[in-house]
PDB file of C-alpha atoms in Angstrom:
ATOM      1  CA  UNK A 217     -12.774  -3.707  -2.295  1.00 93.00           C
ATOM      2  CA  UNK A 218     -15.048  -6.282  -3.331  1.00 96.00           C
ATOM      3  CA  UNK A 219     -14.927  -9.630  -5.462  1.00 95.00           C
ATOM      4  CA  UNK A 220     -15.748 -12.565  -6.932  1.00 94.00           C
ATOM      5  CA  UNK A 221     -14.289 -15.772  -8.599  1.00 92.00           C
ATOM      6  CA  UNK A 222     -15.602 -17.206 -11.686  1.00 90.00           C
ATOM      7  CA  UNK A 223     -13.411 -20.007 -12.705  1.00 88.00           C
ATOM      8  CA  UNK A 224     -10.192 -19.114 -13.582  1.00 90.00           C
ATOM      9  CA  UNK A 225     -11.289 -15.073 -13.629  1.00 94.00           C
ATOM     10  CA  UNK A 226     -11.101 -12.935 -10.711  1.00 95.00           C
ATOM     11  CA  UNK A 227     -13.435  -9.769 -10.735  1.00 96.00           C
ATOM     12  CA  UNK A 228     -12.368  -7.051  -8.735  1.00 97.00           C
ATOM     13  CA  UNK A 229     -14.155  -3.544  -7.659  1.00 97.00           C
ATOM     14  CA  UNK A 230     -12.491  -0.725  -6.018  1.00 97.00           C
ATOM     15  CA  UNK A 231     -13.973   1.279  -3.496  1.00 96.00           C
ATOM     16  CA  UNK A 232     -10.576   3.120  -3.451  1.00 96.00           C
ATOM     17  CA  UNK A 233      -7.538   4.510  -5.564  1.00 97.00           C
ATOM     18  CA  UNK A 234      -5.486   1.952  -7.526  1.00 97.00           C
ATOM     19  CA  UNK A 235      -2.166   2.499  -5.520  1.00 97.00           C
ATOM     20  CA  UNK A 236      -0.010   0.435  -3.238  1.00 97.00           C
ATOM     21  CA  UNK A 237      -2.140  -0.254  -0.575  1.00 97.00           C
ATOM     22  CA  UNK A 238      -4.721  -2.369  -3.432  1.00 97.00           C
ATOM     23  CA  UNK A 239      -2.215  -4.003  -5.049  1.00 97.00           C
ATOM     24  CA  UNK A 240      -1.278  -5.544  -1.964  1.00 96.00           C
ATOM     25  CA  UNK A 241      -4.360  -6.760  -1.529  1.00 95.00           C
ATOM     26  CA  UNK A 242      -5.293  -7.318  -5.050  1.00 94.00           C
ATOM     27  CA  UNK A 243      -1.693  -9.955  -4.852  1.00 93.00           C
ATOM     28  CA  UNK A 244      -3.108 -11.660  -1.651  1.00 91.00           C
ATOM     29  CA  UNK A 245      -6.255 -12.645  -3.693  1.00 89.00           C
ATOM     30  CA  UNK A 246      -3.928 -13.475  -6.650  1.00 88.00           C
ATOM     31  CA  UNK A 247      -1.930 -15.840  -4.049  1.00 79.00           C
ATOM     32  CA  UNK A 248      -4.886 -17.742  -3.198  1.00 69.00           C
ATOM     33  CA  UNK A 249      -6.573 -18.649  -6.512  1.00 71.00           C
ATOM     34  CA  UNK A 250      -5.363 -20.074 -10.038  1.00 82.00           C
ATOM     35  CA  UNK A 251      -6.132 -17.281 -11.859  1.00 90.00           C
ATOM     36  CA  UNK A 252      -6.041 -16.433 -15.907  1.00 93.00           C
ATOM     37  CA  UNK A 253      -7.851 -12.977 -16.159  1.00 96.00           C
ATOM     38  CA  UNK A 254      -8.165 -10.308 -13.784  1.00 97.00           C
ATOM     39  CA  UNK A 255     -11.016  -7.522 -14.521  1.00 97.00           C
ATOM     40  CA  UNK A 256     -10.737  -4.374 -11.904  1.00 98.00           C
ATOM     41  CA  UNK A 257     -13.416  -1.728 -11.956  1.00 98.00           C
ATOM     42  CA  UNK A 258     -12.051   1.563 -11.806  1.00 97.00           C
ATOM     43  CA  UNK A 259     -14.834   3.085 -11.745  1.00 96.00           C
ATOM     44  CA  UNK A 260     -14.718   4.904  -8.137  1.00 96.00           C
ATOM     45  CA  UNK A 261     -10.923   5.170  -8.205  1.00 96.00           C
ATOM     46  CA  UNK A 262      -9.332   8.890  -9.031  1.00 95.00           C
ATOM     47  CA  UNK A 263      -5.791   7.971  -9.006  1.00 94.00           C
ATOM     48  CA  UNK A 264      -3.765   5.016 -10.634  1.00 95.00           C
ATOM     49  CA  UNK A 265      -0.440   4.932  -9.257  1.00 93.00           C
ATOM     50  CA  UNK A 266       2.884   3.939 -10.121  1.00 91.00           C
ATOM     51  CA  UNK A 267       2.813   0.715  -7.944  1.00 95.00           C
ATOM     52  CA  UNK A 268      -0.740  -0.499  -9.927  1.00 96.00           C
ATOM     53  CA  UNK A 269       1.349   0.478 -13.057  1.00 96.00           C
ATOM     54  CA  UNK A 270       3.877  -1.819 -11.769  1.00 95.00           C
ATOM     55  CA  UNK A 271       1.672  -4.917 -10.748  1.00 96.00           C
ATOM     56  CA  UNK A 272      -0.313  -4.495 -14.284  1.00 97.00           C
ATOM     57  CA  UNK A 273       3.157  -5.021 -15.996  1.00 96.00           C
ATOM     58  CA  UNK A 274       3.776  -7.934 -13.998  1.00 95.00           C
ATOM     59  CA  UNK A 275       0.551  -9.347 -14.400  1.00 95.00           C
ATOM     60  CA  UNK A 276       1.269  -8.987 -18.139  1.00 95.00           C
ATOM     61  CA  UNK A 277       4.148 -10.556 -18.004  1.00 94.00           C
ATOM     62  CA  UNK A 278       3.086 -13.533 -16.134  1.00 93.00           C
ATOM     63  CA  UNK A 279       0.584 -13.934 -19.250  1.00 93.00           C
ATOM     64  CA  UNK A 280      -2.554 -12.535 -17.273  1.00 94.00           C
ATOM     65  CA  UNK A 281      -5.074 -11.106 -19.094  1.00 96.00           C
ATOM     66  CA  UNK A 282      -6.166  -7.966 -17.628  1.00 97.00           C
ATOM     67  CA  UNK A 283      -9.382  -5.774 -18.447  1.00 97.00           C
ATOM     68  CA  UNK A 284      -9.858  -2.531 -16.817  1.00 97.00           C
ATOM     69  CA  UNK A 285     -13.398  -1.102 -16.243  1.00 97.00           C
ATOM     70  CA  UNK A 286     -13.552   3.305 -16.165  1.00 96.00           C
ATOM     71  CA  UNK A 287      -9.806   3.605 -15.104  1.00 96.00           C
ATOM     72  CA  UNK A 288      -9.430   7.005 -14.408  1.00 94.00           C
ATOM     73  CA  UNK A 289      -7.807   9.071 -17.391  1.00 91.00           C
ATOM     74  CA  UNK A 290      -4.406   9.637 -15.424  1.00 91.00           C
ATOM     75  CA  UNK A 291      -3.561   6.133 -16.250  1.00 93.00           C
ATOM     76  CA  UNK A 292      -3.274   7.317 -20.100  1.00 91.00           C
ATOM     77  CA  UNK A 293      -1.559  10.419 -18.877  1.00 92.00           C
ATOM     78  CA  UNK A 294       1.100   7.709 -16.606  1.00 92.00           C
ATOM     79  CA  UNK A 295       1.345   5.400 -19.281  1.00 92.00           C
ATOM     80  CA  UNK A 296       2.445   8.476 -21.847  1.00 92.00           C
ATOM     81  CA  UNK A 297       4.797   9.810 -19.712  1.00 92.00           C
ATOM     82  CA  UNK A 298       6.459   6.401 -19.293  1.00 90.00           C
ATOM     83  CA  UNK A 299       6.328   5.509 -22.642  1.00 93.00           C
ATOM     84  CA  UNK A 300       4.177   2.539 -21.366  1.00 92.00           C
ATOM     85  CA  UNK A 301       1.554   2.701 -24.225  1.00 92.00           C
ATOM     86  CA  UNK A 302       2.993  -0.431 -26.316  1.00 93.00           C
ATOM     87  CA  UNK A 303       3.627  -2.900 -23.127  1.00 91.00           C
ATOM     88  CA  UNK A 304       0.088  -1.845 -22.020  1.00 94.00           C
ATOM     89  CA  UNK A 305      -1.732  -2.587 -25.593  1.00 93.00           C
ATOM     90  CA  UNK A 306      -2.745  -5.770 -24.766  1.00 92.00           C
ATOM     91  CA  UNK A 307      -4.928  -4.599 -21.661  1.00 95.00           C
ATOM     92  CA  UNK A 308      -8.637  -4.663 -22.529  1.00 95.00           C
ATOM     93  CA  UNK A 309     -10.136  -0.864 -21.546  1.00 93.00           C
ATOM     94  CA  UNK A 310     -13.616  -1.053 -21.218  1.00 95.00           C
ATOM     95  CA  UNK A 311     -15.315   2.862 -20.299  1.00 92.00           C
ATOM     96  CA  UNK A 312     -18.777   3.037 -19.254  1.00 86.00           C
ATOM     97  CA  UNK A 313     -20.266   6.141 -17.788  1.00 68.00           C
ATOM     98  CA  UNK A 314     -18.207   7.735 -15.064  1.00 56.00           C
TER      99      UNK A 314
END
């Protein structure tokens, strides 16, 4: 995982699947910093699970604006099954080539 801080925006890349293990380090980063906006690039991650589905809610909740770069197309398929589409609508999807 790599990052950077710009203001009140943290800018994450993956080098890894979006699961538990991330978000626990992606919340350690979160701990440190007064942060507004949190963009995570997807774009080498295969697998979003339900623990990063989890922390995005949260993050939403706790008025964070989120923008995902190339999140893997299981993350619609998640969000379908768990009827997750409307509380997710406000995340900014950005898809660039894979």
């Amino acid at each position: 995982m790599e990052y950077t801080k710009k203001e009140d925006q943290l800018i994450i890349r993956l080098n890894e699947d979006f699961n538990y293990p991330a978000v626990k380090k992606i919340e350690g980063l979160l701990n440190l910093e007064n942060i507004d906006k949190v963009v995570i690039d997807l774009t080498y991650s295969k697998l979003v699970d339900s623990e990063a589905v989890k922390f995005m809610y949260t993050l939403l909740k706790d008025g964070i604006d989120i923008t995902l770069i190339n999140p893997p197309e299981i993350l619609d398929k998640i969000l379908d099954i768990l009827e997750l589409k409307d509380e997710f609508k406000n995340i900014s999807i950005v898809r660039e080539g894979r």
